[in-house]
Coordinates of C-alpha atoms in Angstrom, one line a residue:
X1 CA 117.2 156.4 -76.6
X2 CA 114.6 158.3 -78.6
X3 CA 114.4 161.9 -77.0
X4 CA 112.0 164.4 -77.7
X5 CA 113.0 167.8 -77.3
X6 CA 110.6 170.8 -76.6
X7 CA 111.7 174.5 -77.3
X8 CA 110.2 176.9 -78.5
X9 CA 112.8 179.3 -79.8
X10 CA 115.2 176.3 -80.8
X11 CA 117.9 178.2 -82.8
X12 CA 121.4 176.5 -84.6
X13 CA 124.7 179.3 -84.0
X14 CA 123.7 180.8 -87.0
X15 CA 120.5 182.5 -85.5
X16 CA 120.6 185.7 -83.2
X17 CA 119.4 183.9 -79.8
X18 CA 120.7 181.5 -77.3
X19 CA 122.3 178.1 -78.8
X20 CA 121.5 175.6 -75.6
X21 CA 119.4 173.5 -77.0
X22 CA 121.6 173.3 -80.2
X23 CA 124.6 172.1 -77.9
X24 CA 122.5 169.5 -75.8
X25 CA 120.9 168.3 -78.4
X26 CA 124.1 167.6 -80.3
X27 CA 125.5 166.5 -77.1
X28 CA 123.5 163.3 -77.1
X29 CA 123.7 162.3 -80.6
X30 CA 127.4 162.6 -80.4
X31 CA 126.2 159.5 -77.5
X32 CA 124.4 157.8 -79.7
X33 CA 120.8 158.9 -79.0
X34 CA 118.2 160.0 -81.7
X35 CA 117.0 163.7 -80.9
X36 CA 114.0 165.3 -81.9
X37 CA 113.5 169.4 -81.4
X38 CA 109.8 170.8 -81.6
X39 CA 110.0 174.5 -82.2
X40 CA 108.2 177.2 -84.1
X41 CA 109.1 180.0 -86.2
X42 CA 110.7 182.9 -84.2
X43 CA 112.7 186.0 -84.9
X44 CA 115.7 185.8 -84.6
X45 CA 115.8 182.1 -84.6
X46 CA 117.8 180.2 -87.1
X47 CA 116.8 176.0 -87.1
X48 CA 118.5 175.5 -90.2
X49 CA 115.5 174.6 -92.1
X50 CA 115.0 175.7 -96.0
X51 CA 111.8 174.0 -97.0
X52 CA 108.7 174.8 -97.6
X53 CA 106.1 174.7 -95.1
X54 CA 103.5 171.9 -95.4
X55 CA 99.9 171.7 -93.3
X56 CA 101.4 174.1 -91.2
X57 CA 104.9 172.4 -90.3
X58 CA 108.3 171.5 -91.8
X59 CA 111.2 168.8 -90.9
X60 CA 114.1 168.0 -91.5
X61 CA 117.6 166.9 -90.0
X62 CA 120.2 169.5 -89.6
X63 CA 123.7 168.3 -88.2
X64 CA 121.9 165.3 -87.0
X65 CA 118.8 166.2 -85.0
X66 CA 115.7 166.0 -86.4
X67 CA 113.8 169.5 -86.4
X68 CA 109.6 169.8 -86.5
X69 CA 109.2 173.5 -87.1
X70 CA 106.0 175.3 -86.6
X71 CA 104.5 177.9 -88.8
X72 CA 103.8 179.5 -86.0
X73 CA 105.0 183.0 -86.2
X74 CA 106.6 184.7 -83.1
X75 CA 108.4 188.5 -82.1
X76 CA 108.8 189.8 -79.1
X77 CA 107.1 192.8 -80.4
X78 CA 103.8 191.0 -80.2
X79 CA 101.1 192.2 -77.9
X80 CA 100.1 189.8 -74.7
X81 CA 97.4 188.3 -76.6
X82 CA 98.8 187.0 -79.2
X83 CA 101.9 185.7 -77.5
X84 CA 99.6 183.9 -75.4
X85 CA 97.9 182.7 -78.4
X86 CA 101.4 181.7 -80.1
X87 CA 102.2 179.9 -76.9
X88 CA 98.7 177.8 -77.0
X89 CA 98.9 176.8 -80.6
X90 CA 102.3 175.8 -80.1
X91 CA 101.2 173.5 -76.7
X92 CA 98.9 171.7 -78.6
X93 CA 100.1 171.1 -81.5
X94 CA 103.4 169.7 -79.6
X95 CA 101.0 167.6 -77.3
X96 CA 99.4 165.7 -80.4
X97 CA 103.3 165.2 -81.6
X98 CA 104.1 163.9 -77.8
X99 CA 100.8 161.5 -77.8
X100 CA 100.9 159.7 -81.6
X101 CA 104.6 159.1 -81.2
X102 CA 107.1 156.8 -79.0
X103 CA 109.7 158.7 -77.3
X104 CA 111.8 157.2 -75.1
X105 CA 111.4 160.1 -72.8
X106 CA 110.2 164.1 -72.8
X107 CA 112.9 166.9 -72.4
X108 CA 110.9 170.7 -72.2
X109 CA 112.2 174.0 -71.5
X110 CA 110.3 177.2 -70.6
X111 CA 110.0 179.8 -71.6
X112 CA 106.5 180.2 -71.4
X113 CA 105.0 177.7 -69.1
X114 CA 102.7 176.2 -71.6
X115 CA 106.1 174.3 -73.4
X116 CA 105.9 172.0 -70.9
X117 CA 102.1 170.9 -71.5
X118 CA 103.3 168.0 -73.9
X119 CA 105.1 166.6 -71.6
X120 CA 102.5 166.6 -69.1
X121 CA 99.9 165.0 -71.2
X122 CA 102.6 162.2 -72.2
X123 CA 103.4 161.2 -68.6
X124 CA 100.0 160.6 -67.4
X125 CA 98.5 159.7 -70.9
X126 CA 101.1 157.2 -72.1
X127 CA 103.6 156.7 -69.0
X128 CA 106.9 158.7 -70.8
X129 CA 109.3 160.1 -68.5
X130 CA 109.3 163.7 -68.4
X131 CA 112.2 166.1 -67.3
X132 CA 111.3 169.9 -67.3
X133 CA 114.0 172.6 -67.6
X134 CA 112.6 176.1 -66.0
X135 CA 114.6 179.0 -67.2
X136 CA 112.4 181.8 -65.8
X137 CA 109.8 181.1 -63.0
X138 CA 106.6 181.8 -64.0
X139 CA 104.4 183.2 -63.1
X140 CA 106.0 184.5 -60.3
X141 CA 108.0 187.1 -62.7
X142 CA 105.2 188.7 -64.7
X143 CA 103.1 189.1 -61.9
X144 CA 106.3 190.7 -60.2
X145 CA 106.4 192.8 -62.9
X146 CA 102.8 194.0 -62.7
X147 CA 102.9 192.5 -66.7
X148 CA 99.6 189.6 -65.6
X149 CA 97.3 191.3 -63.5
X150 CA 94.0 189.3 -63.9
X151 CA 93.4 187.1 -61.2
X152 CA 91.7 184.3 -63.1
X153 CA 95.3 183.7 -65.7
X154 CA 97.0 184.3 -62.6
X155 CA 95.5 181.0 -61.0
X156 CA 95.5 179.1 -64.4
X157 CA 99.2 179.5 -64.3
X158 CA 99.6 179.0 -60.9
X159 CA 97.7 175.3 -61.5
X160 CA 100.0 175.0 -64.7
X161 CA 103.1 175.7 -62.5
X162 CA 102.0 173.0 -59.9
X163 CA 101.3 170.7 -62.4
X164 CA 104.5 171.1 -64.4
X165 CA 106.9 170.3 -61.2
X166 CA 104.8 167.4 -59.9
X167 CA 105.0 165.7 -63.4
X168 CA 108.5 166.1 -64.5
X169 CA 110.6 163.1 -63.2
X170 CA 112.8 165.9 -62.9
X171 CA 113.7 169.5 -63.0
X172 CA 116.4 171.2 -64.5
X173 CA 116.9 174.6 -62.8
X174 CA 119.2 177.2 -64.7
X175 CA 120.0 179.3 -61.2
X176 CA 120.0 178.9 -57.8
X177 CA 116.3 181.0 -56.7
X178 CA 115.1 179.2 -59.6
X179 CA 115.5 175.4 -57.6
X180 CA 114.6 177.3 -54.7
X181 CA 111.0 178.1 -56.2
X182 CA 110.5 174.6 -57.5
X183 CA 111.5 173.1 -54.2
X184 CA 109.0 175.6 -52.8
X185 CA 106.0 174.2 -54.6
X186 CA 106.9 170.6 -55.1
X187 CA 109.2 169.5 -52.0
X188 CA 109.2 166.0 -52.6
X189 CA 110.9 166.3 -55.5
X190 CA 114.4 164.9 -54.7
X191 CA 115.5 165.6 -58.6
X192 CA 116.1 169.1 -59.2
X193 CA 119.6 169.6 -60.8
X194 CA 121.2 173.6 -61.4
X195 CA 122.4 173.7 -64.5
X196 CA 122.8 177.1 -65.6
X197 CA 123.9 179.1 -68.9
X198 CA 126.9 178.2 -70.5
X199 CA 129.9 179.4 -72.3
X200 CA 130.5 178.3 -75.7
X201 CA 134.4 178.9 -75.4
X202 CA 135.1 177.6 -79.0
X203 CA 132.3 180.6 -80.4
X204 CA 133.4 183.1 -78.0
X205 CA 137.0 183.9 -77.3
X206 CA 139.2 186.9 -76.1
X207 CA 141.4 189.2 -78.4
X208 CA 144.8 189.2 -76.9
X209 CA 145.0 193.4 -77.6
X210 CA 141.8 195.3 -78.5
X211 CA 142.1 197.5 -81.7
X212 CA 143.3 200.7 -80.7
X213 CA 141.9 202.7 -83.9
X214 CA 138.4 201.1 -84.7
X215 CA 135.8 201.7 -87.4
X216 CA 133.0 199.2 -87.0
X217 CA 130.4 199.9 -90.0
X218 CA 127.6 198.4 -88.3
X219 CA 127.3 201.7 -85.8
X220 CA 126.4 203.4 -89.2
X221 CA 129.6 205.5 -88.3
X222 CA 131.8 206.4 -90.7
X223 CA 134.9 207.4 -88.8
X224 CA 137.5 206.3 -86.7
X225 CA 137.0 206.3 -83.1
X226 CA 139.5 208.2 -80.9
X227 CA 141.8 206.2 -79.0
X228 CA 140.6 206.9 -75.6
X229 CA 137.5 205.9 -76.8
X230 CA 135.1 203.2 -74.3
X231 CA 132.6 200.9 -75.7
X232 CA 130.1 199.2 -73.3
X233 CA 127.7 196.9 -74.5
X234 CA 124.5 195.8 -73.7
X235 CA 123.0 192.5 -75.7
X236 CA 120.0 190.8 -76.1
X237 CA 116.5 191.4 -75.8
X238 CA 114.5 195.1 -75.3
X239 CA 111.7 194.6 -73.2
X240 CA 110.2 195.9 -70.4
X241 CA 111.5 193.3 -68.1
X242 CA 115.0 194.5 -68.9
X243 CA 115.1 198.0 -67.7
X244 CA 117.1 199.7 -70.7
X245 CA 116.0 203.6 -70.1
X246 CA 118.6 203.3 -66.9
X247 CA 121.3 203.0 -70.2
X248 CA 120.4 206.1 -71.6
X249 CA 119.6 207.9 -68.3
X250 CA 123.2 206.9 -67.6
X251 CA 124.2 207.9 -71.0
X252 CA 122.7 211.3 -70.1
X253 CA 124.9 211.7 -67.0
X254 CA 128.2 210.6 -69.2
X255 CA 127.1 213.8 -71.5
X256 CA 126.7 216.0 -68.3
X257 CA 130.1 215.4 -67.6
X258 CA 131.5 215.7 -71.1
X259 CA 132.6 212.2 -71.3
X260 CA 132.0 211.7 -75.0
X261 CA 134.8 209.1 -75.2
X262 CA 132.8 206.5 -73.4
X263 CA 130.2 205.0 -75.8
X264 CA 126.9 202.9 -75.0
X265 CA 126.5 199.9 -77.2
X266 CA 122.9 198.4 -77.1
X267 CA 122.6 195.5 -79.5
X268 CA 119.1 193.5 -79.9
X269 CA 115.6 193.5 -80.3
X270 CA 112.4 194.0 -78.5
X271 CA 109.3 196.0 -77.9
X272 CA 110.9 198.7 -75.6
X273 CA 113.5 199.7 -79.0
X274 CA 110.9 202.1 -81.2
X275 CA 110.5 203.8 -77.3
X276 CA 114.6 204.0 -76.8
X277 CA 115.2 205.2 -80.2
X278 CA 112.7 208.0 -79.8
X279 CA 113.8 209.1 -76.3
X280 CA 117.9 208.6 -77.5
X281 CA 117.2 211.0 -80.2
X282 CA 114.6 213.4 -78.9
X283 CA 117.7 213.7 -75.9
X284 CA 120.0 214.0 -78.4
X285 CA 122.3 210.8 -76.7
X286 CA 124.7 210.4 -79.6
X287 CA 126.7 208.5 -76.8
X288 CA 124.3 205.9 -77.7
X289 CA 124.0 203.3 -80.8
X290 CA 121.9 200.9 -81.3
X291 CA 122.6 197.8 -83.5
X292 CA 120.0 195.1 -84.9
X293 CA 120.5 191.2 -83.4
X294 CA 123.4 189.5 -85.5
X295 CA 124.1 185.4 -85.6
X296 CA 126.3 184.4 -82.6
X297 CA 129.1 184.3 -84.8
X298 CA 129.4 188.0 -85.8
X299 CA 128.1 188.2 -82.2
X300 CA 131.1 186.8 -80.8
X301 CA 133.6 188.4 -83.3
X302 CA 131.8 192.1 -82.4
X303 CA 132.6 191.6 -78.6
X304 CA 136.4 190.2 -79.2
X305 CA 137.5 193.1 -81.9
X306 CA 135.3 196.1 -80.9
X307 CA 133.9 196.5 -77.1
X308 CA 135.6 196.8 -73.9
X309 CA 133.1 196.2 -71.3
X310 CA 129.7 194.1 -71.0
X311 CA 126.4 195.3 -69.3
X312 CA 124.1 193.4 -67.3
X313 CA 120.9 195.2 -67.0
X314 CA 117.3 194.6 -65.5
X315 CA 114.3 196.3 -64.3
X316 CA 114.6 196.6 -60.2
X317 CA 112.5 194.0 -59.5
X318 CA 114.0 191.8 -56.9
X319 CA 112.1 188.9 -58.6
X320 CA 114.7 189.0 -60.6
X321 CA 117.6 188.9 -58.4
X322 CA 118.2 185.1 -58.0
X323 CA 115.7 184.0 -61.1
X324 CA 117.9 184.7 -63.8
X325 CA 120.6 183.0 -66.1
X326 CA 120.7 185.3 -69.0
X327 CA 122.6 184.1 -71.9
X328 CA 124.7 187.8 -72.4
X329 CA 126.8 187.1 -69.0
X330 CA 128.1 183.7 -70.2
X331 CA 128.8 185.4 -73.7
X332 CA 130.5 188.2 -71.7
X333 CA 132.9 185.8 -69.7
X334 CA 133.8 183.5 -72.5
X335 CA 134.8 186.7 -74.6
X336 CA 137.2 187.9 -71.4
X337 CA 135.2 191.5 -71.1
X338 CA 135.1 192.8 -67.4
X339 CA 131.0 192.8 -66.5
X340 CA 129.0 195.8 -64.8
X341 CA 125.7 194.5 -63.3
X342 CA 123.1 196.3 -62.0
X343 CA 121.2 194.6 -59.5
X344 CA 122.1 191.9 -57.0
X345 CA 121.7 188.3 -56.9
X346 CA 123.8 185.3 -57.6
X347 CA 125.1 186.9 -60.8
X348 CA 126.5 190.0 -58.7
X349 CA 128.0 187.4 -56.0
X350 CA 130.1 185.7 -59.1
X351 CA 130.8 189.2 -60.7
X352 CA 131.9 190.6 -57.4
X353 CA 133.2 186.9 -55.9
X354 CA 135.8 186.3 -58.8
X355 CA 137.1 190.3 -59.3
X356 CA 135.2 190.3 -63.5
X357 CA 133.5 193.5 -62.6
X358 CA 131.5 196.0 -60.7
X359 CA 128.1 196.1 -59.0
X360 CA 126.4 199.1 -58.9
X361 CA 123.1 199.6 -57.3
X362 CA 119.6 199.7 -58.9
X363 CA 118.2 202.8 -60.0
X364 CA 121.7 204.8 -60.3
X365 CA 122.4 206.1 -63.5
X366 CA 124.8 209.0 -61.6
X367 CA 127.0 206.2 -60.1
X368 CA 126.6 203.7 -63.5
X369 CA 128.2 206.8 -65.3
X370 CA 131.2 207.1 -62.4
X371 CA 132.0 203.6 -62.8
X372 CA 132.2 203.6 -66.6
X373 CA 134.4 206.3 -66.2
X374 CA 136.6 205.0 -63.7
X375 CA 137.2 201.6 -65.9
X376 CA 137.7 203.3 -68.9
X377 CA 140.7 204.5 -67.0
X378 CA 141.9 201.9 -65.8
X379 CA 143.3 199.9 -68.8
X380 CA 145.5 198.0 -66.3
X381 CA 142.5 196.9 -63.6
X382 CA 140.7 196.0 -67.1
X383 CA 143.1 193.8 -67.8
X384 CA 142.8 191.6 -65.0
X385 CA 139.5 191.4 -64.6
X386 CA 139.4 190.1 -68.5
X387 CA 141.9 187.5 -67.8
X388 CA 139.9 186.4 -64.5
X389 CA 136.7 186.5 -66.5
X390 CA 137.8 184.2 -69.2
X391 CA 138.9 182.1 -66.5
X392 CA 135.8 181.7 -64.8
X393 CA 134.3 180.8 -68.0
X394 CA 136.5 177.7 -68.2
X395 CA 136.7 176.7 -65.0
X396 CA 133.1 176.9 -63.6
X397 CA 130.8 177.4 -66.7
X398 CA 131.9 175.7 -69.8
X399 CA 129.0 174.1 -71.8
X400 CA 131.3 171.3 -72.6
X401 CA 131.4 170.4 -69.3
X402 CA 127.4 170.9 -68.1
X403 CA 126.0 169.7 -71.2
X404 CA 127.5 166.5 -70.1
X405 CA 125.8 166.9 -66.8
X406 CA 122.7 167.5 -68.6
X407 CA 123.3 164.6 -70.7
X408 CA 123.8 162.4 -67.4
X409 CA 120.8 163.6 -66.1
X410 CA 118.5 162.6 -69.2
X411 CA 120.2 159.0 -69.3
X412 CA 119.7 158.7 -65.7
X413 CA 115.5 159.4 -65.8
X414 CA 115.4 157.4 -69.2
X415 CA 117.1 154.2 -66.8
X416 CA 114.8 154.7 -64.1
X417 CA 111.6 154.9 -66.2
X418 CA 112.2 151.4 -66.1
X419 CA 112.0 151.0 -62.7
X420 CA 109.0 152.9 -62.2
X421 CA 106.7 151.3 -64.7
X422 CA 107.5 147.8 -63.0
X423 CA 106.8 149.3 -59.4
X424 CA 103.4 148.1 -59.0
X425 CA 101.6 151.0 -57.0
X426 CA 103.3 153.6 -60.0
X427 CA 101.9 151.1 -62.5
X428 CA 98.1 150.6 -60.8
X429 CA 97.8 154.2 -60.6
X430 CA 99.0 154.3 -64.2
X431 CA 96.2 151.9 -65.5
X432 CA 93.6 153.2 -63.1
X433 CA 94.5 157.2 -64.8
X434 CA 94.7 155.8 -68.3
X435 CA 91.5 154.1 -67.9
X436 CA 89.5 157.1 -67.2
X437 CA 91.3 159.0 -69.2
X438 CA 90.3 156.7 -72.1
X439 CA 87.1 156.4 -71.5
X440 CA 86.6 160.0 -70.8
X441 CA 88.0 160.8 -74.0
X442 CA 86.1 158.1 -75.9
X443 CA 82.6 159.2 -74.6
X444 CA 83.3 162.8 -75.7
X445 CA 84.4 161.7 -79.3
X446 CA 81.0 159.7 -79.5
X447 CA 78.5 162.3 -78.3
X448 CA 80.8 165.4 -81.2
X449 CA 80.3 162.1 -83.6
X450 CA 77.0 161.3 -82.9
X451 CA 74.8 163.7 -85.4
X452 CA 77.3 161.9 -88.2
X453 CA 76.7 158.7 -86.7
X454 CA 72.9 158.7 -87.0
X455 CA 73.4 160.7 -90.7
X456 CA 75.8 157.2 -91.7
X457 CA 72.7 154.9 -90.2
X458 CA 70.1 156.2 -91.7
X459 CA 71.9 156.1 -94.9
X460 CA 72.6 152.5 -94.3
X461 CA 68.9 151.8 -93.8
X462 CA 68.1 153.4 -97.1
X463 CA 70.8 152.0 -99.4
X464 CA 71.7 148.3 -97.9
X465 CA 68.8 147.7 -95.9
X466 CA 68.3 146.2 -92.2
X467 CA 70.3 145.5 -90.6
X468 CA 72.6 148.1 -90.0
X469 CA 75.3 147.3 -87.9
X470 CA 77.7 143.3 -88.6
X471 CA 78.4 142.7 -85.3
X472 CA 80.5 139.7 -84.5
X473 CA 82.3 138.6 -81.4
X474 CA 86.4 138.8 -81.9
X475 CA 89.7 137.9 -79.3
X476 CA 90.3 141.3 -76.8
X477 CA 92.7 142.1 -74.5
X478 CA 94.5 138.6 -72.8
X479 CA 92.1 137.0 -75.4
X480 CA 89.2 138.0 -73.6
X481 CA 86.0 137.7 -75.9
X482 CA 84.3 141.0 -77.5
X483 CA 81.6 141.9 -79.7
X484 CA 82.3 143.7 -82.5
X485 CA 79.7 146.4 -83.7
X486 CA 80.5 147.8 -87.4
X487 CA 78.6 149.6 -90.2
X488 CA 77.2 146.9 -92.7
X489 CA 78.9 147.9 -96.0
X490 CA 77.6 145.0 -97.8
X491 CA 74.0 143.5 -99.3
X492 CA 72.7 140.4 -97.8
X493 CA 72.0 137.9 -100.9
X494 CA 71.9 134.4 -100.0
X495 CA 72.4 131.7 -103.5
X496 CA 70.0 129.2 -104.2
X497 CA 71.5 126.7 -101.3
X498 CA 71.3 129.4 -98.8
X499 CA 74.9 130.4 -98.7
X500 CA 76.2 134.2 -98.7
X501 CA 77.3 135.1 -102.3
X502 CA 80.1 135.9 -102.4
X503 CA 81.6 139.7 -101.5
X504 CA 81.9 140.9 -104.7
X505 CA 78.6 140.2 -105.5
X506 CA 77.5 141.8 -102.5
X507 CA 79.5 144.9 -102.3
X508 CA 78.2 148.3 -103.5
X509 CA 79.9 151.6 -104.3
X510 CA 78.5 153.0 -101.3
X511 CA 79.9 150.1 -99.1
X512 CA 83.2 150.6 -101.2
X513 CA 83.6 154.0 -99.7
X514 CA 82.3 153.5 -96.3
X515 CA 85.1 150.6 -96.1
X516 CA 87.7 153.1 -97.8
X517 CA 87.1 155.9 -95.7
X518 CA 87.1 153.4 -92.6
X519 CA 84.0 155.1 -91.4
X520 CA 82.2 151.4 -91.2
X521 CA 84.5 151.1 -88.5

């Protein structure tokens, strides 16, 4: 099975972001199955490609999959505008890779929306089966967040959205109120799987005793921490969407108090950090670091050796309160640290369900800063919840275990594409779409064409004479007869017995390149 894989910010464990994609992908060729990964070029991303780019793309095969990369450049720190540009380029450029090749079926994950638009165009264009992942519902959450205001993108979107669900043969859903809003919007759909973040438990794993005395050189601090000292860390991306000022308004109360001891760890990237920075120093919070993104692997070896507790934090928008899967909690329970949340949802339920942590409400630093206080001591209560965290990662998230649900899922559409291309209403509606489609298409190619079609004519006329077009009737479709029409490319010179000479006798330099260039077809 030839699969080809859609995302944008496709990154191996040696880049800064989420490593999904890298583990599914693998997943399948350890099966057997050929994988190919469309992505672009994204900070913080790692695809394990060296080369040089080439008419704006590279490839190449790292630990089996084959990688298309983009020059297509990407930060989080870019403005609306071009994101959305990013995002288009990317679409179309993926849809031309979708339409002149032969997968055996279409796997795309959002985010954005618009990573799914190859897949769209294949399944109606060519008849590929098409299985959408949706990690963040959109547009539903920027418009929550008051980020997409005009009415006009709104509705594009909206028809995008609609489009994506009713396409996909199925939908991959990474949380609960994410299948809910599919289901919403495309009811019929009887395919709709939750399969949500993962733990890499081989990447991420528990130290049996934290280090008492610690001196971590990436806080840019050179001394050693007290023992009583609390590290609570927050990682992953600084954006508006994830609420971060409530850190340092929390950080703020911790100084009130004089609880220096207990340290706020923010580790990422984003557009909010110049804003954080500013405000951390102009407040004078040196409670609070702040630490670039680092490959999963330091990552991982940062949350074992050096924190104590990990923080899930968002914006209070209740948008976001069953819409989310964020890779940080997976990372959290995999490395046994005991999780604060604040907001609610199906992350709280878990947190709060299986004794890893403590909710706190939206929107209060004052009782954030009494809760970091009263875990830092509790060494004993810490404890436990580490233990039951680590155990909830094993038991209920490991990616071992969902990536082969995800595999499952992609062998099952690719088995039932079969099906649906012999039903014969899916296959009349097929042909009836691909017909217009074609012809639509076609006619639109002729009338951009035409002013170079008349130019090559009249050129015709002047050099070889009339007539200008060979036309000759050839075998079509179920060796139904056609008439060809071509550009003449060579002189019409009969011999004395009123035979054609022969073509080299005929042909011209002219005709040599119009045959060459293929346009005399």
């Amino acid at each position: 099975m030839k699969v080809l894989y859609y995302h944008q910010y496709f990154s191996t464990p040696e880049g800064a972001t989420g490593t999904r994609s890298f583990c599914f992908a693998t997943k399948l060729i350890e099966s057997g199955h050929q994988v190919t990964i469309v992505c672009l070029k994204s900070n913080g991303c790692c695809t394990g490609l060296t080369g040089q780019f080439k008419n704006g793309k590279r490839e190449g095969i790292v630990n089996g999959i084959n990688i298309i990369e983009f020059n297509i450049q990407y930060s989080n720190h870019l403005n609306l505008f071009d994101r959305a540009n990013a995002f288009l380029k990317y679409s179309l450029l993926g849809t031309l890779i979708a339409l002149m090749s032969n997968p055996d079926i279409i796997f795309a994950t959002s985010t954005p929306l618009t990573a799914g638009i190859p897949g769209i165009f294949s399944r109606w264009f060519k008849g590929t089966p098409f299985v959408f992942e949706v990690r963040d519902q959109w547009p539903y959450l920027p418009v929550a967040m008051g980020v997409i205001k005009n009415k006009f993108v709104i509705s594009s979107l909206s028809i995008l959205e609609w489009l994506s669900y009713h396409s996909a043969d199925s939908c991959v859903a990474l949380s609960p109120g994410i299948k809910d809003g599919i289901l919403s919007i495309n009811s019929h759909n009887n395919s709709v799987q939750t399969i949500p973040n993962a733990c890499d438990l081989d990447i991420f794993y528990p130290k049996t005793n934290k280090i008492k005395k610690r001196k971590y050189e990436l806080l840019d601090v050179r001394k050693e921490y007290a023992e009583d000292t609390f590290i609570a860390a927050f990682t992953g991306a600084h954006g508006e969407a994830n609420g971060l000022g409530f850190l340092l308004d929390s950080a703020y109360e911790l100084k009130k108090i004089g609880k220096d001891n207990i340290k706020i760890v923010l580790i990422g990237d984003g557009k909010e950090k110049p804003y954080l920075l500013k405000r951390a120093l102009k407040e004078n919070l040196d409670n609070c670091y702040f630490i670039d993104p680092m490959p999963k692997m330091e990552l991982a070896r940062l949350l074992r050796e050096e924190i104590d507790l990990g923080l899930m934090i968002l914006k209070n928008v209740p948008a976001f309160y069953q819409g989310t899967s964020p890779n940080k909690f997976f990372d959290y329970l995999s490395s046994g640290l005991p999780i604060i949340i604040n907001y609610p949802g199906w992350l709280a339920k878990v947190i709060k369900d299986q004794d890893i942590g403590i909710v706190v409400p939206p929107d209060e630093p004052k009782i954030m800063a009494k809760y970091l206080v009263d875990l830092s001591n509790s060494p004993i209560k810490l404890n436990e919840m580490s233990k039951n965290a680590r155990k909830v990662a094993e038991e209920k998230f490991s990616r071992t275990i969902l990536a082969e649900e995800w595999k499952d899922l992609i062998e099952i559409n690719y088995r039932s594409f079969k099906y649906r291309r012999n039903n014969y209403l899916s296959r009349i509606i097929y042909l009836i779409f691909k017909e217009i489609i074609d012809r639509t298409i076609a006619a639109i190619m002729i009338i951009l064409m035409l002013p170079f079609l008349i130019l090559i004519y009249i050129l015709i006329g002047i050099k070889l004479g009339k007539p200008v077009f060979f036309i000759q009737e050839r075998p079509g479709k179920d060796s139904k007869p056609f008439k060809l029409f071509k550009f003449r490319s060579m002189k019409i010179q009969y011999n004395s017995d009123g035979n054609l000479l022969p073509d080299k006798q005929r042909a011209t330099s002219f005709g040599k390149w119009l045959r060459k260039t293929s346009i005399d077809e």
